[in-house]
Amino acid sequence: MACMLHAGVMGHCEALTKVDASFCDPKNNNECKNLGSQGGKCAASCCLPYRPGTKIVDFKRPSRSSPLRVRPAAHLVDPEHLAKYKKAIELMKALPADDPRNFIQQANVHCVHCDSIPDHDIQVHQNWFFYPWHRWYLYFNERILGKLIGDDTFTLPFWNWDSLEGMMLPSIYADPSSPLYDNLRDAKHQPPFLVDFDFNGTDPGFTNAQQIDHNLKIMYRQFFSNGKKPMLFLGSAYVAGDKPNPGGGSVENMPHNNVHTWTGDRTRPNFEDMGTFYSAGRDPIFFAHHANIDRMWSLWKKLSRKHRDFNDSNWLKTSFLFYDENADLVRVTVKDCLKTRWLGYKYQDVKIPWVKARPTPKLTKARKAASRSVKPTAEAKFPVTLESPVSATLKRPKVGRSRKEKEEEEEVLIVEGIEFDRDHFIKFDVIVNATEGDGITPGDSEFAGSFVNAPHRHRHLKEENKGKTRLCLGITDLLEDIGGEDDDGVLVTIVPKAGKGKVSVGGLRIDFSK
Ligand code: C2O
């Protein structure tokens, strides 16, 4: 299916109306059920408990009369809130193993939605369900925790990694005696070690000031420059018949995926727990990480009237199933979660230090002029396996667009036909009008963005675990900043950083997104 770059292409598509989890039926030889359709054998390690006869109720919005619950920044949580949170997690861990509200069962909810079983390739990553599905997932997790401690006002904290004070593993998760602790984390990435939004699998050795500067500029780029249109920010359309990973949104790719792998234990095969989706939910910090991602969705929609959710009914009417605080199965839809206040919560207001952190060009004017006339030493022949950096010159379909045209349509650099081994941590960077030798960092304007795959484990599948997706990067701001707006072409260089040889690229293209 197409990128939804132009309105209208969705018309012929059939909606993917139900994205249901897979349930193991213990009474029926652990047959994996998709409630309605019959799947194969439950070979995945993470099917959800299913009790025949369980009825499914439709979600009802909480009453509007109660005040909104406020999710606090994790580094600002007060002792009383922390005590409740620890108690709730303790109780969740102590529930019977087959209770769907049990801590591991809750982690498995994430596992079943990203580690597919044969015939049910259910995916909520690298497509437009990323924000709504995770919003619902956190909502029910939070309601269960609240119910366990008998506090209807309980909220999950958010890991405010985009703030100067929150840019490290929050200390409440780092205390080994706390139920919020997880020992499958990177030993070196303990507070006050700063998070790296560009994490490649090794630590870059920057000073704290450099790391902060890069992180803030990455936030700016992903949120503003690469997030100008719904498809770029929220992810690409995914409807029935599509391959499940049409392309993730800007923040999902980076820093969302990087923070996952940065937190997980790099000495484990899949960067467990946080670095791989089957186990990520076993680390309580997952929910704080995703609360911040959820907050990004809310912030983005406040930017302007153009920063809107899709109005495509294929998206709005898609439903998911979750167990609620009473262990009842609830059917929820995308359209019911578009505003956090409809779900009874909001986020604590905190300063946003990256609103003015626009990346700056690294290369000087003279050098820039030279780099544009210099052809790459070898033009990449697509498809190409990324063992080392590859470059290609790309003709731009339109040059010298007016301000109005630029606002209406964003120029998008599309890295197409990305085929990768989903079992591996993969990362490549895309830089424009510069080559690898120029030492471009994510703080520089020439850095267009990254593709990041957090590993998925599919040990039940014999065949190779191939993923196919694409990366869409808005480049209007970038071209303005590097003075390349009026050039007929751009030089694009792809630099593999993690998982070399395990990813190939089918081609490059420039298109325009409304
Ligand atoms: Cu469902 Cu952060 O991944």
XYZ file of N, CA and C in Angstrom, residues 220-222 224-228 358-363 368 371-372 396 401 403 406 410-413 429-434 440-450 472-487 489-493 510:
192
model
N 14.154 18.316 18.284
C 13.636 19.365 17.394
C 13.388 18.794 16.003
N 14.378 18.080 15.480
C 14.257 17.580 14.112
C 13.072 16.615 13.985
N 12.989 15.660 14.925
C 11.955 14.639 14.801
C 10.555 15.208 15.006
N 9.614 18.681 14.869
C 9.225 19.767 13.973
C 9.566 19.447 12.514
N 10.856 19.335 12.207
C 11.259 19.231 10.797
C 10.793 17.941 10.155
N 10.854 16.850 10.896
C 10.448 15.565 10.312
C 9.007 15.208 10.650
N 8.308 16.109 11.313
C 6.955 15.767 11.755
C 5.909 16.747 11.258
N 6.104 17.303 10.066
C 5.193 18.366 9.623
C 3.843 17.867 9.154
N 17.024 24.073 16.868
C 17.095 23.680 15.457
C 18.531 23.300 15.087
N 18.736 22.164 14.420
C 20.092 21.768 14.040
C 20.774 22.846 13.189
N 22.082 22.877 13.252
C 22.835 23.895 12.505
C 23.735 23.207 11.475
N 23.997 23.883 10.332
C 24.813 23.239 9.297
C 26.271 23.108 9.728
N 26.868 21.998 9.372
C 28.258 21.792 9.759
C 29.220 22.326 8.694
N 28.880 22.069 7.444
C 29.833 22.407 6.388
C 29.752 23.887 6.050
N 30.240 23.443 1.032
C 28.932 22.998 0.588
C 28.829 23.036 -0.929
N 30.731 20.245 -2.275
C 30.147 18.915 -2.074
C 29.001 18.681 -3.035
N 28.378 19.776 -3.483
C 27.266 19.583 -4.418
C 27.767 19.261 -5.813
N 15.640 16.369 -7.829
C 14.453 16.868 -7.121
C 13.357 17.223 -8.125
N 10.444 26.285 -4.576
C 9.028 26.386 -4.202
C 8.802 27.598 -3.297
N 7.023 29.787 -0.180
C 6.736 29.479 1.221
C 5.390 28.747 1.345
N 5.558 25.249 0.169
C 6.278 24.426 1.155
C 5.385 24.080 2.345
N 5.046 18.986 2.056
C 6.399 18.791 2.577
C 7.198 17.929 1.600
N 8.422 18.360 1.328
C 9.309 17.552 0.478
C 9.831 16.386 1.322
N 9.630 15.179 0.819
C 9.951 13.997 1.625
C 10.968 13.111 0.909
N 12.033 12.845 1.595
C 13.024 11.892 1.091
C 12.602 10.506 1.581
N 22.025 5.808 9.315
C 21.758 7.244 9.265
C 21.675 7.694 7.812
N 20.914 8.744 7.600
C 20.802 9.306 6.256
C 21.296 10.746 6.324
N 22.315 11.065 5.520
C 22.819 12.442 5.516
C 22.721 13.009 4.102
N 22.577 14.320 4.024
C 22.330 14.978 2.740
C 23.434 15.985 2.439
N 23.890 15.966 1.188
C 24.953 16.861 0.701
C 26.210 16.812 1.570
N 26.515 15.630 2.024
C 27.731 15.409 2.805
C 28.049 13.923 2.666
N 29.506 14.033 10.061
C 28.223 14.657 10.421
C 27.651 13.962 11.669
N 27.197 14.766 12.609
C 26.556 14.227 13.821
C 25.065 14.609 13.793
N 24.270 13.991 14.679
C 22.834 14.310 14.649
C 22.511 15.750 15.036
N 23.488 16.495 15.521
C 23.244 17.894 15.818
C 23.367 18.779 14.576
N 23.848 18.195 13.473
C 24.085 18.975 12.260
C 22.878 18.920 11.322
N 22.669 20.013 10.603
C 21.525 20.070 9.680
C 21.601 18.996 8.601
N 22.818 18.636 8.196
C 22.979 17.667 7.102
C 22.451 16.278 7.463
N 22.261 16.042 8.728
C 21.761 14.746 9.212
C 20.234 14.742 9.019
N 19.741 13.899 8.112
C 18.296 13.925 7.809
C 17.493 13.050 8.762
N 18.104 11.997 9.264
C 17.385 11.110 10.181
C 17.982 9.713 10.158
N 17.352 8.818 10.920
C 17.875 7.458 11.059
C 16.758 6.455 10.919
N 10.497 7.669 5.816
C 10.128 8.944 5.186
C 10.706 10.092 6.019
N 11.462 10.972 5.385
C 12.106 12.072 6.114
C 11.766 13.409 5.460
N 11.176 14.306 6.236
C 10.885 15.649 5.723
C 12.192 16.416 5.576
N 12.421 17.030 4.399
C 13.717 17.698 4.201
C 13.594 19.178 3.833
N 12.420 19.758 3.981
C 12.285 21.183 3.643
C 13.176 22.044 4.548
N 13.096 21.860 5.847
C 13.937 22.637 6.781
C 15.413 22.377 6.512
N 15.734 21.110 6.307
C 17.132 20.727 6.087
C 17.704 21.477 4.885
N 16.962 21.471 3.770
C 17.484 22.117 2.563
C 17.608 23.623 2.757
N 16.685 24.197 3.519
C 16.800 25.637 3.812
C 18.058 25.897 4.623
N 18.285 25.068 5.632
C 19.420 25.302 6.522
C 20.765 25.124 5.837
N 20.844 24.183 4.904
C 22.157 23.966 4.266
C 22.261 24.738 2.951
N 21.275 25.551 2.651
C 21.331 26.358 1.434
C 21.217 25.523 0.172
N 20.455 24.444 0.233
C 20.336 23.579 -0.944
C 18.972 23.660 -1.612
N 18.183 24.652 -1.235
C 16.806 24.753 -1.736
C 16.672 24.855 -3.240
N 17.637 25.548 -3.848
C 17.485 25.792 -5.286
C 18.275 24.811 -6.145
N 18.894 23.840 -5.520
C 19.656 22.854 -6.295
C 18.725 21.882 -7.001
N 19.439 18.814 -7.540
C 19.537 17.477 -6.972
C 20.086 17.499 -5.559
N 20.050 16.360 -4.913
C 20.673 16.217 -3.600
C 21.557 14.978 -3.616
N 22.603 15.061 -2.850
C 23.468 13.902 -2.672
C 23.036 13.244 -1.360
N 22.623 11.985 -1.447
C 22.140 11.280 -0.251
C 23.140 10.191 0.110
N 23.579 10.171 1.353
C 24.503 9.123 1.798
C 23.854 8.357 2.945
N 12.171 11.091 -4.037
C 11.636 12.296 -3.381
C 10.177 12.440 -3.784
